[in-house]
Amino acid sequence: PVGATTTTTTTKHDNNSRVRCSSSSSSSSSSFSASSSAKDNRRAMQFRPCIDLHKGKVKQIVGSTLSDGEAGKPKKLETNFVATESPRHYAELYASDALYGGHMILLSKDEETQVVAREALKAFPNTLQVGGGVNPQNAESYLEDGASHVIVTSYVFKNGELQEDRLKLLSQVVGRERLVLDLSCRVRDGDGYFVVTDRWQKFTSLKVNEETLSELAQYCSEFLIHGVDVEGKKLGIDEDLVSILGKYSPIPATYAGGVCTLKDMELIKGLGQGMVDATVGSALDIFGGALPYSEVVEWHNKQTKS
């Protein structure tokens, strides 16, 4: 079982993370209760914006086509949209609409991506979470540059297995209240959802279910979960996955993948049971889609004011 020691902390990023760490020392046998903790944490659903960065450009990519490439094999990256505006432009847009807790994911390891990402963080601090290659060596620098939270996936897995010691270390370095765990997943052999890493190309042994959500919530304040099978395809959401998150996640979870309409947002609202927020990417008009960004913001405001 996963275990950790949490420190008494009250996060100042109330718009981003509504879970506060309480004074407690958790032993290896303790975990968050999906039935009790989740009930206390249910709240109005929110729209969480996003910025996906690849080779220094804001893009919308079909997630399942991402790859580092292999020697002698051409990459087959499927891109829905490439922006002419910088990530700073989108960060400014989100901040002006009081949208917090969105994520900026660095999908490539080049210097240009680092430069433009950090420019956006510095210009609009505490607006965005940042993920992509996060580890104990660089996590604090992202927070210092203005990220509200850091998002981690691949660092805490090795050879397809969760490395509990790495997760614990990173949680201690940045603080549980500023760590988001990316559990993006795909269906494997009809046996449920399993976390995928390394640009969503490698399956791990970690199944997304009540037990893992409860145990891993000890280390982080939120989950970010892309439904990789539908991500970027604008074919509708993965209802089964959202249902699992709504039923079992004891902390806020942000779902991404396949949202095309406000009806999809309403569907997530119902299935998510007050625990699941949603990201809209390729479907938005600001990313070349048909769904007006302004309508999604209006929908978001109605939820948070009701």
PDB file of C-alpha atoms in Angstrom:
ATOM      1  CA  PRO A   1       0.000   0.000   0.000  1.00  0.00           C
ATOM      2  CA  VAL A   2       1.046   3.577  -0.599  1.00  0.00           C
ATOM      3  CA  GLY A   3       1.967   5.613   2.447  1.00  0.00           C
ATOM      4  CA  ALA A   4       3.160   9.143   3.133  1.00  0.00           C
ATOM      5  CA  THR A   5       3.574  11.798   5.766  1.00  0.00           C
ATOM      6  CA  THR A   6       1.631  14.976   5.132  1.00  0.00           C
ATOM      7  CA  THR A   7       2.456  18.373   6.522  1.00  0.00           C
ATOM      8  CA  THR A   8      -0.052  20.898   7.802  1.00  0.00           C
ATOM      9  CA  THR A   9      -0.468  23.286   4.898  1.00  0.00           C
ATOM     10  CA  THR A  10      -3.166  25.602   3.637  1.00  0.00           C
ATOM     11  CA  THR A  11      -2.714  26.381  -0.019  1.00  0.00           C
ATOM     12  CA  LYS A  12      -2.990  29.984  -1.089  1.00  0.00           C
ATOM     13  CA  HIS A  13      -4.085  28.951  -4.586  1.00  0.00           C
ATOM     14  CA  ASP A  14      -7.743  28.599  -3.682  1.00  0.00           C
ATOM     15  CA  ASN A  15      -8.899  28.958  -7.269  1.00  0.00           C
ATOM     16  CA  ASN A  16      -6.701  26.088  -8.346  1.00  0.00           C
ATOM     17  CA  SER A  17      -6.922  23.538  -5.577  1.00  0.00           C
ATOM     18  CA  ARG A  18      -9.765  23.180  -3.177  1.00  0.00           C
ATOM     19  CA  VAL A  19      -8.245  20.399  -1.152  1.00  0.00           C
ATOM     20  CA  ARG A  20      -6.425  21.469   1.993  1.00  0.00           C
ATOM     21  CA  CYS A  21      -3.991  19.257   3.791  1.00  0.00           C
ATOM     22  CA  SER A  22      -4.985  18.542   7.337  1.00  0.00           C
ATOM     23  CA  SER A  23      -2.683  17.904  10.269  1.00  0.00           C
ATOM     24  CA  SER A  24      -1.976  14.216  10.138  1.00  0.00           C
ATOM     25  CA  SER A  25       0.717  11.594   9.792  1.00  0.00           C
ATOM     26  CA  SER A  26      -0.354   8.850   7.459  1.00  0.00           C
ATOM     27  CA  SER A  27       1.121   5.409   7.883  1.00  0.00           C
ATOM     28  CA  SER A  28       1.546   2.910   5.084  1.00  0.00           C
ATOM     29  CA  SER A  29      -1.809   1.374   5.937  1.00  0.00           C
ATOM     30  CA  SER A  30      -3.816   4.569   5.566  1.00  0.00           C
ATOM     31  CA  SER A  31      -5.394   6.025   2.449  1.00  0.00           C
ATOM     32  CA  PHE A  32      -8.051   8.505   1.460  1.00  0.00           C
ATOM     33  CA  SER A  33     -11.581   7.195   1.741  1.00  0.00           C
ATOM     34  CA  ALA A  34     -13.453   7.655  -1.502  1.00  0.00           C
ATOM     35  CA  SER A  35     -16.745   7.490   0.351  1.00  0.00           C
ATOM     36  CA  SER A  36     -16.019   9.977   3.140  1.00  0.00           C
ATOM     37  CA  SER A  37     -13.401  12.406   1.797  1.00  0.00           C
ATOM     38  CA  ALA A  38     -15.026  12.762  -1.614  1.00  0.00           C
ATOM     39  CA  LYS A  39     -18.348  13.640  -0.051  1.00  0.00           C
ATOM     40  CA  ASP A  40     -16.720  16.550   1.768  1.00  0.00           C
ATOM     41  CA  ASN A  41     -14.901  17.768  -1.360  1.00  0.00           C
ATOM     42  CA  ARG A  42     -17.747  17.844  -3.875  1.00  0.00           C
ATOM     43  CA  ARG A  43     -18.169  21.253  -5.483  1.00  0.00           C
ATOM     44  CA  ALA A  44     -19.321  23.016  -8.633  1.00  0.00           C
ATOM     45  CA  MET A  45     -17.789  21.676 -11.827  1.00  0.00           C
ATOM     46  CA  GLN A  46     -15.321  23.935 -13.606  1.00  0.00           C
ATOM     47  CA  PHE A  47     -13.896  24.361 -17.080  1.00  0.00           C
ATOM     48  CA  ARG A  48     -10.120  23.908 -16.939  1.00  0.00           C
ATOM     49  CA  PRO A  49      -8.353  25.458 -19.953  1.00  0.00           C
ATOM     50  CA  CYS A  50      -5.225  24.039 -21.522  1.00  0.00           C
ATOM     51  CA  ILE A  51      -2.097  24.880 -23.483  1.00  0.00           C
ATOM     52  CA  ASP A  52      -0.269  22.068 -25.257  1.00  0.00           C
ATOM     53  CA  LEU A  53       3.242  23.027 -26.332  1.00  0.00           C
ATOM     54  CA  HIS A  54       5.233  21.172 -28.966  1.00  0.00           C
ATOM     55  CA  LYS A  55       8.449  22.481 -30.529  1.00  0.00           C
ATOM     56  CA  GLY A  56       7.723  25.914 -29.087  1.00  0.00           C
ATOM     57  CA  LYS A  57       4.248  26.145 -30.646  1.00  0.00           C
ATOM     58  CA  VAL A  58       0.780  25.859 -29.138  1.00  0.00           C
ATOM     59  CA  LYS A  59      -0.788  22.836 -30.822  1.00  0.00           C
ATOM     60  CA  GLN A  60      -3.711  20.485 -30.580  1.00  0.00           C
ATOM     61  CA  ILE A  61      -2.472  16.969 -31.226  1.00  0.00           C
ATOM     62  CA  VAL A  62      -4.183  13.596 -31.373  1.00  0.00           C
ATOM     63  CA  GLY A  63      -2.609  12.243 -28.210  1.00  0.00           C
ATOM     64  CA  SER A  64      -2.278   8.650 -29.313  1.00  0.00           C
ATOM     65  CA  THR A  65       0.039   9.737 -32.167  1.00  0.00           C
ATOM     66  CA  LEU A  66       2.642  11.332 -29.903  1.00  0.00           C
ATOM     67  CA  SER A  67       6.051   9.673 -29.933  1.00  0.00           C
ATOM     68  CA  ASP A  68       9.723  10.426 -29.500  1.00  0.00           C
ATOM     69  CA  GLY A  69      10.276   8.429 -32.670  1.00  0.00           C
ATOM     70  CA  GLU A  70      12.610   5.532 -33.291  1.00  0.00           C
ATOM     71  CA  ALA A  71      15.770   5.430 -35.346  1.00  0.00           C
ATOM     72  CA  GLY A  72      14.953   4.889 -38.996  1.00  0.00           C
ATOM     73  CA  LYS A  73      11.226   5.321 -38.479  1.00  0.00           C
ATOM     74  CA  PRO A  74       9.412   8.535 -39.463  1.00  0.00           C
ATOM     75  CA  LYS A  75       7.140  10.137 -36.927  1.00  0.00           C
ATOM     76  CA  LYS A  76       3.444  10.086 -37.698  1.00  0.00           C
ATOM     77  CA  LEU A  77       2.230  12.971 -35.592  1.00  0.00           C
ATOM     78  CA  GLU A  78      -1.390  13.916 -36.221  1.00  0.00           C
ATOM     79  CA  THR A  79      -1.989  17.600 -35.501  1.00  0.00           C
ATOM     80  CA  ASN A  80      -5.421  19.231 -35.406  1.00  0.00           C
ATOM     81  CA  PHE A  81      -4.240  22.819 -34.959  1.00  0.00           C
ATOM     82  CA  VAL A  82      -1.105  24.947 -34.776  1.00  0.00           C
ATOM     83  CA  ALA A  83      -1.520  28.416 -33.249  1.00  0.00           C
ATOM     84  CA  THR A  84       0.127  31.587 -34.457  1.00  0.00           C
ATOM     85  CA  GLU A  85      -0.162  33.043 -30.950  1.00  0.00           C
ATOM     86  CA  SER A  86       2.264  32.306 -28.131  1.00  0.00           C
ATOM     87  CA  PRO A  87       1.434  30.441 -24.917  1.00  0.00           C
ATOM     88  CA  ARG A  88       1.615  33.816 -23.189  1.00  0.00           C
ATOM     89  CA  HIS A  89      -1.353  34.955 -25.297  1.00  0.00           C
ATOM     90  CA  TYR A  90      -3.460  32.038 -24.068  1.00  0.00           C
ATOM     91  CA  ALA A  91      -2.321  32.489 -20.476  1.00  0.00           C
ATOM     92  CA  GLU A  92      -3.425  36.122 -20.679  1.00  0.00           C
ATOM     93  CA  LEU A  93      -6.785  35.085 -22.128  1.00  0.00           C
ATOM     94  CA  TYR A  94      -7.417  32.579 -19.353  1.00  0.00           C
ATOM     95  CA  ALA A  95      -6.337  34.988 -16.625  1.00  0.00           C
ATOM     96  CA  SER A  96      -8.587  37.728 -18.017  1.00  0.00           C
ATOM     97  CA  ASP A  97     -11.545  35.341 -17.763  1.00  0.00           C
ATOM     98  CA  ALA A  98     -10.565  34.296 -14.220  1.00  0.00           C
ATOM     99  CA  LEU A  99      -9.957  30.708 -15.313  1.00  0.00           C
ATOM    100  CA  TYR A 100      -7.479  29.030 -13.002  1.00  0.00           C
ATOM    101  CA  GLY A 101      -6.184  25.513 -12.630  1.00  0.00           C
ATOM    102  CA  GLY A 102      -5.666  24.980 -16.340  1.00  0.00           C
ATOM    103  CA  HIS A 103      -2.689  22.951 -17.485  1.00  0.00           C
ATOM    104  CA  MET A 104       0.205  23.703 -19.783  1.00  0.00           C
ATOM    105  CA  ILE A 105       1.815  20.501 -21.014  1.00  0.00           C
ATOM    106  CA  LEU A 106       5.286  20.490 -22.566  1.00  0.00           C
ATOM    107  CA  LEU A 107       5.145  17.778 -25.225  1.00  0.00           C
ATOM    108  CA  SER A 108       8.713  18.190 -26.473  1.00  0.00           C
ATOM    109  CA  LYS A 109      12.060  18.616 -24.760  1.00  0.00           C
ATOM    110  CA  ASP A 110      13.550  21.429 -26.868  1.00  0.00           C
ATOM    111  CA  GLU A 111      14.851  24.727 -25.505  1.00  0.00           C
ATOM    112  CA  GLU A 112      12.308  26.861 -27.363  1.00  0.00           C
ATOM    113  CA  THR A 113       9.448  25.092 -25.591  1.00  0.00           C
ATOM    114  CA  GLN A 114      11.101  25.765 -22.245  1.00  0.00           C
ATOM    115  CA  VAL A 115      11.606  29.453 -23.026  1.00  0.00           C
ATOM    116  CA  VAL A 116       8.065  30.245 -24.181  1.00  0.00           C
ATOM    117  CA  ALA A 117       6.516  28.156 -21.404  1.00  0.00           C
ATOM    118  CA  ARG A 118       8.410  29.964 -18.681  1.00  0.00           C
ATOM    119  CA  GLU A 119       7.593  33.331 -20.257  1.00  0.00           C
ATOM    120  CA  ALA A 120       3.890  32.533 -19.924  1.00  0.00           C
ATOM    121  CA  LEU A 121       4.291  31.388 -16.315  1.00  0.00           C
ATOM    122  CA  LYS A 122       6.181  34.527 -15.333  1.00  0.00           C
ATOM    123  CA  ALA A 123       3.743  36.868 -17.077  1.00  0.00           C
ATOM    124  CA  PHE A 124       0.655  35.382 -15.419  1.00  0.00           C
ATOM    125  CA  PRO A 125       1.713  33.668 -12.185  1.00  0.00           C
ATOM    126  CA  ASN A 126      -0.575  31.196 -10.423  1.00  0.00           C
ATOM    127  CA  THR A 127      -2.755  30.846 -13.511  1.00  0.00           C
ATOM    128  CA  LEU A 128      -1.440  27.559 -14.907  1.00  0.00           C
ATOM    129  CA  GLN A 129      -0.239  24.172 -13.785  1.00  0.00           C
ATOM    130  CA  VAL A 130       2.707  22.819 -15.771  1.00  0.00           C
ATOM    131  CA  GLY A 131       3.650  19.293 -16.749  1.00  0.00           C
ATOM    132  CA  GLY A 132       5.970  17.439 -19.077  1.00  0.00           C
ATOM    133  CA  GLY A 133       9.282  16.070 -17.839  1.00  0.00           C
ATOM    134  CA  VAL A 134       8.741  17.267 -14.254  1.00  0.00           C
ATOM    135  CA  ASN A 135      11.115  15.787 -11.669  1.00  0.00           C
ATOM    136  CA  PRO A 136      12.605  16.786  -8.287  1.00  0.00           C
ATOM    137  CA  GLN A 137      15.428  18.659 -10.013  1.00  0.00           C
ATOM    138  CA  ASN A 138      13.250  21.053 -12.019  1.00  0.00           C
ATOM    139  CA  ALA A 139       9.896  21.104 -10.221  1.00  0.00           C
ATOM    140  CA  GLU A 140      10.697  23.961  -7.872  1.00  0.00           C
ATOM    141  CA  SER A 141      11.957  26.136 -10.723  1.00  0.00           C
ATOM    142  CA  TYR A 142       8.556  25.912 -12.425  1.00  0.00           C
ATOM    143  CA  LEU A 143       6.853  26.966  -9.205  1.00  0.00           C
ATOM    144  CA  GLU A 144       9.307  29.836  -8.772  1.00  0.00           C
ATOM    145  CA  ASP A 145       8.575  30.962 -12.333  1.00  0.00           C
ATOM    146  CA  GLY A 146       4.857  31.143 -11.592  1.00  0.00           C
ATOM    147  CA  ALA A 147       3.269  27.719 -11.985  1.00  0.00           C
ATOM    148  CA  SER A 148       0.533  27.134  -9.431  1.00  0.00           C
ATOM    149  CA  HIS A 149       1.200  23.377  -9.449  1.00  0.00           C
ATOM    150  CA  VAL A 150       3.481  20.885 -11.160  1.00  0.00           C
ATOM    151  CA  ILE A 151       2.104  17.799 -12.908  1.00  0.00           C
ATOM    152  CA  VAL A 152       3.986  14.516 -12.881  1.00  0.00           C
ATOM    153  CA  THR A 153       3.630  11.209 -14.722  1.00  0.00           C
ATOM    154  CA  SER A 154       6.602   9.447 -16.276  1.00  0.00           C
ATOM    155  CA  TYR A 155       9.087  10.295 -13.512  1.00  0.00           C
ATOM    156  CA  VAL A 156       7.160   8.187 -10.984  1.00  0.00           C
ATOM    157  CA  PHE A 157       7.106   5.094 -13.220  1.00  0.00           C
ATOM    158  CA  LYS A 158       9.952   2.800 -14.225  1.00  0.00           C
ATOM    159  CA  ASN A 159       9.627  -0.227 -16.479  1.00  0.00           C
ATOM    160  CA  GLY A 160       5.867   0.072 -16.253  1.00  0.00           C
ATOM    161  CA  GLU A 161       5.769   0.005 -12.454  1.00  0.00           C
ATOM    162  CA  LEU A 162       4.849   2.793 -10.037  1.00  0.00           C
ATOM    163  CA  GLN A 163       7.893   3.918  -8.027  1.00  0.00           C
ATOM    164  CA  GLU A 164       6.392   4.888  -4.685  1.00  0.00           C
ATOM    165  CA  ASP A 165       9.674   6.280  -3.413  1.00  0.00           C
ATOM    166  CA  ARG A 166       9.869   8.721  -6.336  1.00  0.00           C
ATOM    167  CA  LEU A 167       6.297   9.865  -5.842  1.00  0.00           C
ATOM    168  CA  LYS A 168       6.914  10.375  -2.149  1.00  0.00           C
ATOM    169  CA  LEU A 169      10.115  12.339  -2.832  1.00  0.00           C
ATOM    170  CA  LEU A 170       8.477  14.697  -5.308  1.00  0.00           C
ATOM    171  CA  SER A 171       5.542  15.235  -2.973  1.00  0.00           C
ATOM    172  CA  GLN A 172       7.986  16.173  -0.233  1.00  0.00           C
ATOM    173  CA  VAL A 173       9.976  18.497  -2.509  1.00  0.00           C
ATOM    174  CA  VAL A 174       7.051  20.619  -3.730  1.00  0.00           C
ATOM    175  CA  GLY A 175       4.407  19.853  -1.110  1.00  0.00           C
ATOM    176  CA  ARG A 176       1.357  17.687  -1.624  1.00  0.00           C
ATOM    177  CA  GLU A 177      -0.842  20.755  -2.098  1.00  0.00           C
ATOM    178  CA  ARG A 178       1.129  21.804  -5.217  1.00  0.00           C
ATOM    179  CA  LEU A 179       1.448  18.418  -6.875  1.00  0.00           C
ATOM    180  CA  VAL A 180      -0.901  17.062  -9.532  1.00  0.00           C
ATOM    181  CA  LEU A 181      -0.603  13.416 -10.550  1.00  0.00           C
ATOM    182  CA  ASP A 182      -1.291  12.658 -14.200  1.00  0.00           C
ATOM    183  CA  LEU A 183      -3.013   9.305 -14.506  1.00  0.00           C
ATOM    184  CA  SER A 184      -3.849   9.522 -18.195  1.00  0.00           C
ATOM    185  CA  CYS A 185      -4.958   6.089 -19.298  1.00  0.00           C
ATOM    186  CA  ARG A 186      -6.198   3.742 -22.009  1.00  0.00           C
ATOM    187  CA  VAL A 187      -8.259   0.588 -22.025  1.00  0.00           C
ATOM    188  CA  ARG A 188      -6.040  -2.502 -22.136  1.00  0.00           C
ATOM    189  CA  ASP A 189      -7.355  -5.790 -23.464  1.00  0.00           C
ATOM    190  CA  GLY A 190     -10.864  -5.034 -22.236  1.00  0.00           C
ATOM    191  CA  ASP A 191      -9.622  -5.236 -18.646  1.00  0.00           C
ATOM    192  CA  GLY A 192     -10.179  -1.639 -17.590  1.00  0.00           C
ATOM    193  CA  TYR A 193      -8.091   1.524 -17.684  1.00  0.00           C
ATOM    194  CA  PHE A 194      -4.341   1.426 -17.199  1.00  0.00           C
ATOM    195  CA  VAL A 195      -2.040   4.442 -16.860  1.00  0.00           C
ATOM    196  CA  VAL A 196       0.136   5.156 -19.904  1.00  0.00           C
ATOM    197  CA  THR A 197       3.425   7.065 -19.842  1.00  0.00           C
ATOM    198  CA  ASP A 198       6.111   8.312 -22.247  1.00  0.00           C
ATOM    199  CA  ARG A 199       3.797  10.400 -24.402  1.00  0.00           C
ATOM    200  CA  TRP A 200       1.008   7.885 -23.800  1.00  0.00           C
ATOM    201  CA  GLN A 201       2.777   5.128 -25.710  1.00  0.00           C
ATOM    202  CA  LYS A 202       3.694   2.749 -22.875  1.00  0.00           C
ATOM    203  CA  PHE A 203       1.231   0.890 -20.695  1.00  0.00           C
ATOM    204  CA  THR A 204       2.007   0.565 -16.995  1.00  0.00           C
ATOM    205  CA  SER A 205       0.700  -2.018 -14.555  1.00  0.00           C
ATOM    206  CA  LEU A 206      -1.283   0.635 -12.654  1.00  0.00           C
ATOM    207  CA  LYS A 207      -5.028   0.257 -13.067  1.00  0.00           C
ATOM    208  CA  VAL A 208      -7.259   3.274 -12.468  1.00  0.00           C
ATOM    209  CA  ASN A 209      -9.789   2.118  -9.904  1.00  0.00           C
ATOM    210  CA  GLU A 210     -11.069   2.855  -6.412  1.00  0.00           C
ATOM    211  CA  GLU A 211      -8.026   1.402  -4.667  1.00  0.00           C
ATOM    212  CA  THR A 212      -5.364   3.288  -6.633  1.00  0.00           C
ATOM    213  CA  LEU A 213      -7.217   6.602  -6.610  1.00  0.00           C
ATOM    214  CA  SER A 214      -7.659   6.359  -2.857  1.00  0.00           C
ATOM    215  CA  GLU A 215      -4.031   5.445  -2.174  1.00  0.00           C
ATOM    216  CA  LEU A 216      -2.415   7.942  -4.546  1.00  0.00           C
ATOM    217  CA  ALA A 217      -4.487  10.849  -3.237  1.00  0.00           C
ATOM    218  CA  GLN A 218      -2.199  10.868  -0.193  1.00  0.00           C
ATOM    219  CA  TYR A 219       0.548  12.378  -2.307  1.00  0.00           C
ATOM    220  CA  CYS A 220      -1.194  15.015  -4.409  1.00  0.00           C
ATOM    221  CA  SER A 221      -3.988  17.574  -4.365  1.00  0.00           C
ATOM    222  CA  GLU A 222      -5.470  16.759  -7.785  1.00  0.00           C
ATOM    223  CA  PHE A 223      -5.501  14.187 -10.560  1.00  0.00           C
ATOM    224  CA  LEU A 224      -5.235  15.023 -14.261  1.00  0.00           C
ATOM    225  CA  ILE A 225      -6.583  12.260 -16.458  1.00  0.00           C
ATOM    226  CA  HIS A 226      -6.701  12.233 -20.240  1.00  0.00           C
ATOM    227  CA  GLY A 227      -8.895   9.619 -21.834  1.00  0.00           C
ATOM    228  CA  VAL A 228      -6.189   8.821 -24.356  1.00  0.00           C
ATOM    229  CA  ASP A 229      -8.403   6.626 -26.542  1.00  0.00           C
ATOM    230  CA  VAL A 230     -10.588   9.647 -27.377  1.00  0.00           C
ATOM    231  CA  GLU A 231      -8.132  12.522 -26.815  1.00  0.00           C
ATOM    232  CA  GLY A 232      -7.998  14.971 -29.719  1.00  0.00           C
ATOM    233  CA  LYS A 233     -10.502  13.025 -31.812  1.00  0.00           C
ATOM    234  CA  LYS A 234     -13.615  15.148 -31.075  1.00  0.00           C
ATOM    235  CA  LEU A 235     -15.772  12.030 -30.921  1.00  0.00           C
ATOM    236  CA  GLY A 236     -17.302  12.530 -27.487  1.00  0.00           C
ATOM    237  CA  ILE A 237     -16.121  11.728 -24.001  1.00  0.00           C
ATOM    238  CA  ASP A 238     -15.125   8.451 -22.395  1.00  0.00           C
ATOM    239  CA  GLU A 239     -18.192   8.059 -20.176  1.00  0.00           C
ATOM    240  CA  ASP A 240     -16.962   4.956 -18.375  1.00  0.00           C
ATOM    241  CA  LEU A 241     -13.756   6.683 -17.322  1.00  0.00           C
ATOM    242  CA  VAL A 242     -15.549   9.809 -16.099  1.00  0.00           C
ATOM    243  CA  SER A 243     -17.922   7.594 -14.114  1.00  0.00           C
ATOM    244  CA  ILE A 244     -14.997   5.908 -12.368  1.00  0.00           C
ATOM    245  CA  LEU A 245     -13.522   9.276 -11.426  1.00  0.00           C
ATOM    246  CA  GLY A 246     -16.842  10.637 -10.196  1.00  0.00           C
ATOM    247  CA  LYS A 247     -17.524   7.594  -8.091  1.00  0.00           C
ATOM    248  CA  TYR A 248     -14.101   6.888  -6.637  1.00  0.00           C
ATOM    249  CA  SER A 249     -11.790   9.932  -6.714  1.00  0.00           C
ATOM    250  CA  PRO A 250     -11.463  11.434  -3.209  1.00  0.00           C
ATOM    251  CA  ILE A 251      -9.797  14.594  -4.549  1.00  0.00           C
ATOM    252  CA  PRO A 252     -10.603  16.867  -7.523  1.00  0.00           C
ATOM    253  CA  ALA A 253      -9.875  15.296 -10.898  1.00  0.00           C
ATOM    254  CA  THR A 254      -9.649  17.042 -14.250  1.00  0.00           C
ATOM    255  CA  TYR A 255     -10.801  14.965 -17.194  1.00  0.00           C
ATOM    256  CA  ALA A 256      -9.672  15.668 -20.757  1.00  0.00           C
ATOM    257  CA  GLY A 257     -10.628  13.907 -23.955  1.00  0.00           C
ATOM    258  CA  GLY A 258     -13.300  14.132 -26.613  1.00  0.00           C
ATOM    259  CA  VAL A 259     -15.357  17.059 -25.296  1.00  0.00           C
ATOM    260  CA  CYS A 260     -17.146  18.575 -28.304  1.00  0.00           C
ATOM    261  CA  THR A 261     -20.225  20.369 -26.981  1.00  0.00           C
ATOM    262  CA  LEU A 262     -21.750  21.876 -23.876  1.00  0.00           C
ATOM    263  CA  LYS A 263     -23.873  18.718 -23.685  1.00  0.00           C
ATOM    264  CA  ASP A 264     -20.621  16.845 -23.098  1.00  0.00           C
ATOM    265  CA  MET A 265     -19.838  19.238 -20.255  1.00  0.00           C
ATOM    266  CA  GLU A 266     -23.265  18.583 -18.749  1.00  0.00           C
ATOM    267  CA  LEU A 267     -22.690  14.853 -19.102  1.00  0.00           C
ATOM    268  CA  ILE A 268     -19.386  15.123 -17.249  1.00  0.00           C
ATOM    269  CA  LYS A 269     -21.110  17.242 -14.610  1.00  0.00           C
ATOM    270  CA  GLY A 270     -23.603  14.461 -13.940  1.00  0.00           C
ATOM    271  CA  LEU A 271     -21.198  11.530 -14.131  1.00  0.00           C
ATOM    272  CA  GLY A 272     -18.522  13.400 -12.193  1.00  0.00           C
ATOM    273  CA  GLN A 273     -20.686  13.872  -9.099  1.00  0.00           C
ATOM    274  CA  GLY A 274     -18.989  17.089  -8.057  1.00  0.00           C
ATOM    275  CA  MET A 275     -15.462  15.666  -8.237  1.00  0.00           C
ATOM    276  CA  VAL A 276     -14.574  16.041 -11.914  1.00  0.00           C
ATOM    277  CA  ASP A 277     -13.714  19.183 -13.875  1.00  0.00           C
ATOM    278  CA  ALA A 278     -13.177  19.152 -17.632  1.00  0.00           C
ATOM    279  CA  THR A 279     -10.766  20.429 -20.246  1.00  0.00           C
ATOM    280  CA  VAL A 280     -11.827  21.307 -23.775  1.00  0.00           C
ATOM    281  CA  GLY A 281      -9.104  21.414 -26.407  1.00  0.00           C
ATOM    282  CA  SER A 282      -9.462  20.753 -30.132  1.00  0.00           C
ATOM    283  CA  ALA A 283     -13.204  21.465 -30.147  1.00  0.00           C
ATOM    284  CA  LEU A 284     -12.754  25.117 -29.107  1.00  0.00           C
ATOM    285  CA  ASP A 285     -12.853  27.846 -31.746  1.00  0.00           C
ATOM    286  CA  ILE A 286      -9.631  29.308 -30.332  1.00  0.00           C
ATOM    287  CA  PHE A 287      -7.982  26.036 -31.389  1.00  0.00           C
ATOM    288  CA  GLY A 288      -9.695  25.759 -34.753  1.00  0.00           C
ATOM    289  CA  GLY A 289     -12.829  23.953 -33.590  1.00  0.00           C
ATOM    290  CA  ALA A 290     -16.528  24.842 -33.705  1.00  0.00           C
ATOM    291  CA  LEU A 291     -17.342  25.292 -30.007  1.00  0.00           C
ATOM    292  CA  PRO A 292     -17.152  28.979 -29.021  1.00  0.00           C
ATOM    293  CA  TYR A 293     -14.708  29.548 -26.184  1.00  0.00           C
ATOM    294  CA  SER A 294     -16.947  32.372 -24.943  1.00  0.00           C
ATOM    295  CA  GLU A 295     -19.864  29.954 -24.517  1.00  0.00           C
ATOM    296  CA  VAL A 296     -17.747  27.567 -22.470  1.00  0.00           C
ATOM    297  CA  VAL A 297     -16.603  30.430 -20.239  1.00  0.00           C
ATOM    298  CA  GLU A 298     -20.237  31.505 -19.818  1.00  0.00           C
ATOM    299  CA  TRP A 299     -21.172  27.919 -18.896  1.00  0.00           C
ATOM    300  CA  HIS A 300     -18.315  27.800 -16.398  1.00  0.00           C
ATOM    301  CA  ASN A 301     -19.423  31.046 -14.751  1.00  0.00           C
ATOM    302  CA  LYS A 302     -22.961  29.759 -14.334  1.00  0.00           C
ATOM    303  CA  GLN A 303     -21.685  26.667 -12.536  1.00  0.00           C
ATOM    304  CA  THR A 304     -19.441  28.513 -10.136  1.00  0.00           C
ATOM    305  CA  LYS A 305     -22.092  31.134  -9.318  1.00  0.00           C
ATOM    306  CA  SER A 306     -24.942  28.699  -8.757  1.00  0.00           C
TER     307      SER A 306
END
